Amino acid sequence: VVRHVAERGLAASSLLVVTFTRAAAAELRDRTRKALVLARDAVVSGVIPDDQPWMSVLLDPPALRESRAAALRAAVETFDDATITTIHGFCQQALRQLGVRSGTGLDAELGDSTPRIVDEVCRDLVVAELLHDPHALDWPVSDLSPEKVFGALRDAVTAVLGNPGSGWVPKVPPATPHKNDTPERLARWVTLVGEAVAEVGVRRRAARELGYDDLVTGLRDAVLHPVTGPSVAQALDERYQLVLVDEI
């Protein structure tokens, strides 16, 4: 960060530094600001700290020291404009800045009720399937109870929600394939998982809630949108001139 600021003249507002946890982001922010302060003082005084020998590159050539000092000074003074945050924090901030172009509900609140909603949806679907035909979800094993069907459905839906956009093969009950399994039975299970995933989305939108995964997928969808995507990508490209990602 110091070298890009000093040598390229980047403003603090054009910096994006992303890490995984809030604690790591806080530490990164503190260390980055301290490094900028040390570099500013070193370029102004011409004295390199003993524990920062790499800063000697900032003094050469001498003719650039004044402009580099000015760039470092400006970065320190406007350091709060730098985006140094978690992956989810960046996505949330970007979606808010994009406004209606983000395609997400601007009044949605960040919450963590997805597991509860998944449970509710899966139980409702299992009950609906069994209401008129107690054997609708029977699998060719004797010990497959409705509760086991519910557990398998919940696990499959959770896996799909946690891996949006990826190819997936849902876990079907039982875990071990049976000789009496049929394409129709498997297709029905895939359909049931798909219905559950869609219903979870409906209920969460009705509750005006966003989960942590929604922040990431929301920004992805905004960038890939066939109509507004190019302008979203351009806005992000113009905002951030340096992007550093930790723990990808």
CSV table of C-alpha atoms in Angstrom, one decimal, residues 5-224:
chain,number,residue,atom,x,y,z
A,5,VAL,CA,0.6,5.5,-2.6
A,6,ALA,CA,4.1,7.0,-2.8
A,7,GLU,CA,5.2,5.8,-6.2
A,8,ARG,CA,1.9,5.9,-8.1
A,9,GLY,CA,0.2,8.7,-6.1
A,10,LEU,CA,-2.9,6.7,-5.3
A,11,ALA,CA,-5.4,8.3,-3.0
A,12,ALA,CA,-6.6,6.5,0.1
A,13,SER,CA,-10.1,6.4,-1.3
A,14,SER,CA,-8.9,4.3,-4.2
A,15,LEU,CA,-7.5,1.5,-1.9
A,16,LEU,CA,-9.3,-1.8,-1.3
A,17,VAL,CA,-7.8,-4.2,1.1
A,18,VAL,CA,-9.9,-7.2,2.0
A,19,THR,CA,-9.3,-10.0,4.5
A,20,PHE,CA,-11.5,-12.7,6.2
A,21,THR,CA,-12.3,-11.7,9.8
A,22,ARG,CA,-13.1,-8.4,11.5
A,23,ALA,CA,-10.2,-8.8,13.8
A,24,ALA,CA,-7.8,-9.3,10.9
A,25,ALA,CA,-9.3,-6.3,9.1
A,26,ALA,CA,-8.9,-4.1,12.2
A,27,GLU,CA,-5.2,-5.2,12.6
A,28,LEU,CA,-4.6,-4.6,8.9
A,29,ARG,CA,-6.1,-1.1,9.1
A,30,ASP,CA,-3.9,-0.2,12.1
A,31,ARG,CA,-0.7,-1.6,10.5
A,32,THR,CA,-1.4,0.1,7.2
A,33,ARG,CA,-1.9,3.5,8.8
A,34,LYS,CA,1.2,3.1,10.9
A,35,ALA,CA,3.2,2.2,7.8
A,36,LEU,CA,2.0,5.2,5.9
A,37,VAL,CA,3.0,7.5,8.8
A,38,LEU,CA,6.4,5.9,9.1
A,39,ALA,CA,6.9,6.2,5.3
A,40,ARG,CA,5.8,9.9,5.3
A,41,ASP,CA,8.2,10.8,8.1
A,42,ALA,CA,11.0,8.8,6.4
A,43,VAL,CA,10.6,10.5,3.1
A,44,VAL,CA,10.4,14.0,4.7
A,45,SER,CA,13.5,13.4,6.9
A,46,GLY,CA,15.5,11.2,4.7
A,47,VAL,CA,16.0,8.8,7.6
A,48,ILE,CA,14.8,5.2,7.2
A,49,PRO,CA,13.7,3.4,10.3
A,50,ASP,CA,16.0,0.5,11.2
A,51,ASP,CA,13.2,-2.0,11.2
A,52,GLN,CA,11.9,-0.9,7.8
A,53,PRO,CA,14.9,-1.1,5.5
A,54,TRP,CA,12.6,-1.6,2.4
A,55,MET,CA,11.5,2.1,2.7
A,56,SER,CA,14.9,3.1,1.3
A,57,VAL,CA,13.3,2.7,-2.2
A,58,LEU,CA,11.1,5.7,-1.5
A,59,LEU,CA,14.2,8.0,-1.3
A,60,ASP,CA,15.4,7.2,-4.8
A,61,PRO,CA,15.4,9.3,-7.0
A,62,PRO,CA,15.7,12.3,-4.8
A,63,ALA,CA,13.8,14.5,-7.2
A,64,LEU,CA,10.6,12.6,-6.4
A,65,ARG,CA,10.8,12.8,-2.7
A,66,GLU,CA,8.7,16.0,-2.4
A,67,SER,CA,5.8,14.5,-4.5
A,68,ARG,CA,6.0,11.2,-2.7
A,69,ALA,CA,5.9,13.0,0.7
A,70,ALA,CA,2.8,14.9,-0.5
A,71,ALA,CA,1.1,11.7,-1.6
A,72,LEU,CA,1.9,9.9,1.7
A,73,ARG,CA,0.8,13.0,3.7
A,74,ALA,CA,-2.5,13.1,1.8
A,75,ALA,CA,-3.1,9.4,2.4
A,76,VAL,CA,-2.6,9.7,6.1
A,77,GLU,CA,-4.9,12.7,6.3
A,78,THR,CA,-7.7,10.9,4.4
A,79,PHE,CA,-7.0,7.4,5.6
A,80,ASP,CA,-10.6,6.9,6.7
A,81,ASP,CA,-11.5,7.0,3.0
A,82,ALA,CA,-9.6,3.7,2.4
A,83,THR,CA,-11.7,0.5,2.3
A,84,ILE,CA,-9.9,-2.0,4.6
A,85,THR,CA,-12.5,-4.5,5.6
A,86,THR,CA,-13.8,-8.1,5.5
A,87,ILE,CA,-15.0,-9.8,2.3
A,88,HIS,CA,-18.6,-9.4,3.5
A,89,GLY,CA,-18.0,-5.9,4.6
A,90,PHE,CA,-16.8,-4.9,1.2
A,91,CYS,CA,-19.7,-6.5,-0.6
A,92,GLN,CA,-22.2,-4.8,1.7
A,93,GLN,CA,-20.6,-1.4,1.3
A,94,ALA,CA,-20.4,-1.9,-2.5
A,95,LEU,CA,-24.1,-2.9,-2.8
A,96,ARG,CA,-25.1,0.2,-0.8
A,97,GLN,CA,-23.0,2.5,-2.9
A,98,LEU,CA,-24.5,0.9,-6.1
A,99,GLY,CA,-28.0,1.7,-4.9
A,100,VAL,CA,-30.8,0.4,-7.2
A,101,ARG,CA,-28.2,-1.0,-9.7
A,102,SER,CA,-27.3,-3.6,-7.1
A,103,GLY,CA,-30.7,-5.4,-7.5
A,104,THR,CA,-30.9,-6.0,-3.8
A,105,GLY,CA,-33.5,-4.6,-1.4
A,106,LEU,CA,-32.1,-1.3,-0.1
A,107,ASP,CA,-34.2,-1.6,3.0
A,108,ALA,CA,-33.1,-5.2,3.8
A,109,GLU,CA,-31.4,-5.9,7.1
A,110,LEU,CA,-28.4,-8.2,7.6
A,111,GLY,CA,-29.6,-11.2,9.6
A,112,ASP,CA,-28.8,-14.8,10.3
A,113,SER,CA,-32.2,-16.5,10.4
A,114,THR,CA,-31.5,-18.7,7.3
A,115,PRO,CA,-31.1,-22.0,9.3
A,116,ARG,CA,-34.5,-21.4,11.0
A,117,ILE,CA,-36.2,-20.6,7.6
A,118,VAL,CA,-34.6,-23.6,6.0
A,119,ASP,CA,-36.0,-25.8,8.8
A,120,GLU,CA,-39.4,-24.3,8.4
A,121,VAL,CA,-39.5,-24.7,4.6
A,122,CYS,CA,-38.2,-28.3,4.7
A,123,ARG,CA,-40.8,-29.3,7.3
A,124,ASP,CA,-43.6,-27.7,5.4
A,125,LEU,CA,-42.6,-29.4,2.2
A,126,VAL,CA,-42.3,-32.8,3.8
A,127,VAL,CA,-45.7,-32.4,5.5
A,128,ALA,CA,-47.2,-31.3,2.2
A,129,GLU,CA,-45.8,-34.3,0.4
A,130,LEU,CA,-47.1,-36.7,3.0
A,131,LEU,CA,-50.4,-35.1,3.6
A,132,HIS,CA,-52.3,-36.9,0.8
A,133,ASP,CA,-50.0,-39.8,0.4
A,134,PRO,CA,-48.0,-41.1,3.4
A,135,HIS,CA,-45.8,-43.0,1.1
A,136,ALA,CA,-45.0,-40.2,-1.3
A,137,LEU,CA,-41.4,-39.9,-0.1
A,138,ASP,CA,-40.8,-43.6,0.6
A,139,TRP,CA,-37.3,-44.8,-0.4
A,140,PRO,CA,-36.6,-48.5,-0.9
A,141,VAL,CA,-35.3,-49.0,2.7
A,142,SER,CA,-37.3,-50.0,5.7
A,143,ASP,CA,-36.0,-47.5,8.2
A,144,LEU,CA,-36.5,-44.3,6.3
A,145,SER,CA,-38.7,-42.2,8.5
A,146,PRO,CA,-40.2,-38.8,7.6
A,147,GLU,CA,-37.7,-37.3,10.1
A,148,LYS,CA,-34.8,-38.8,8.2
A,149,VAL,CA,-36.3,-37.4,4.9
A,150,PHE,CA,-36.5,-34.0,6.6
A,151,GLY,CA,-32.9,-34.2,7.7
A,152,ALA,CA,-31.6,-35.2,4.3
A,153,LEU,CA,-33.7,-32.4,2.6
A,154,ARG,CA,-32.4,-29.8,5.1
A,155,ASP,CA,-28.8,-30.9,4.5
A,156,ALA,CA,-29.2,-30.8,0.7
A,157,VAL,CA,-30.9,-27.3,0.8
A,158,THR,CA,-28.2,-25.9,3.1
A,159,ALA,CA,-25.5,-27.3,0.8
A,160,VAL,CA,-27.1,-25.6,-2.3
A,161,LEU,CA,-27.6,-22.3,-0.5
A,162,GLY,CA,-23.9,-22.4,0.6
A,163,ASN,CA,-22.6,-23.0,-2.9
A,164,PRO,CA,-24.7,-20.7,-5.2
A,165,GLY,CA,-24.2,-21.0,-8.9
A,166,SER,CA,-22.2,-24.2,-8.6
A,167,GLY,CA,-23.1,-27.5,-10.1
A,168,TRP,CA,-24.5,-29.8,-7.4
A,169,VAL,CA,-25.8,-33.3,-6.8
A,170,PRO,CA,-28.2,-33.3,-3.9
A,171,LYS,CA,-27.7,-35.8,-1.1
A,172,VAL,CA,-30.6,-38.2,-1.4
A,173,PRO,CA,-31.9,-40.5,1.3
A,174,PRO,CA,-30.4,-42.9,2.0
A,175,ALA,CA,-26.7,-42.0,1.6
A,176,THR,CA,-26.0,-45.4,0.0
A,177,PRO,CA,-27.6,-46.0,-3.4
A,178,HIS,CA,-30.1,-48.8,-3.6
A,179,LYS,CA,-30.7,-51.2,-6.4
A,180,ASN,CA,-34.4,-50.1,-6.5
A,181,ASP,CA,-33.6,-46.4,-7.0
A,182,THR,CA,-35.2,-45.1,-10.2
A,183,PRO,CA,-34.5,-42.0,-12.3
A,184,GLU,CA,-38.0,-40.8,-11.5
A,185,ARG,CA,-37.4,-41.0,-7.8
A,186,LEU,CA,-34.1,-39.2,-8.0
A,187,ALA,CA,-35.6,-36.5,-10.3
A,188,ARG,CA,-38.5,-36.0,-7.8
A,189,TRP,CA,-35.9,-35.5,-5.0
A,190,VAL,CA,-33.9,-33.0,-7.1
A,191,THR,CA,-37.2,-31.1,-7.8
A,192,LEU,CA,-38.1,-31.1,-4.1
A,193,VAL,CA,-34.7,-29.6,-3.2
A,194,GLY,CA,-35.1,-27.0,-5.9
A,195,GLU,CA,-38.5,-26.1,-4.6
A,196,ALA,CA,-37.2,-25.8,-1.0
A,197,VAL,CA,-34.3,-23.5,-2.1
A,198,ALA,CA,-36.7,-21.2,-4.0
A,199,GLU,CA,-39.1,-21.0,-1.1
A,200,VAL,CA,-36.3,-20.1,1.3
A,201,GLY,CA,-35.5,-17.2,-1.0
A,202,VAL,CA,-39.1,-16.1,-1.1
A,203,ARG,CA,-39.5,-16.1,2.7
A,204,ARG,CA,-36.2,-14.3,3.3
A,205,ARG,CA,-37.1,-11.6,0.8
A,206,ALA,CA,-40.5,-11.3,2.4
A,207,ALA,CA,-38.7,-10.8,5.8
A,208,ARG,CA,-36.5,-8.1,4.1
A,209,GLU,CA,-33.4,-9.9,5.3
A,210,LEU,CA,-30.0,-10.5,3.8
A,211,GLY,CA,-27.6,-13.2,4.9
A,212,TYR,CA,-23.8,-13.1,4.6
A,213,ASP,CA,-23.9,-15.3,1.5
A,214,ASP,CA,-26.4,-12.9,0.0
A,215,LEU,CA,-23.9,-10.1,0.2
A,216,VAL,CA,-21.3,-12.0,-1.9
A,217,THR,CA,-23.8,-13.4,-4.4
A,218,GLY,CA,-25.6,-10.1,-4.6
A,219,LEU,CA,-22.5,-8.3,-5.7
A,220,ARG,CA,-21.6,-11.1,-8.1
A,221,ASP,CA,-25.1,-11.0,-9.6
A,222,ALA,CA,-24.9,-7.2,-9.9
A,223,VAL,CA,-21.6,-7.4,-11.8
A,224,LEU,CA,-22.9,-10.1,-14.1
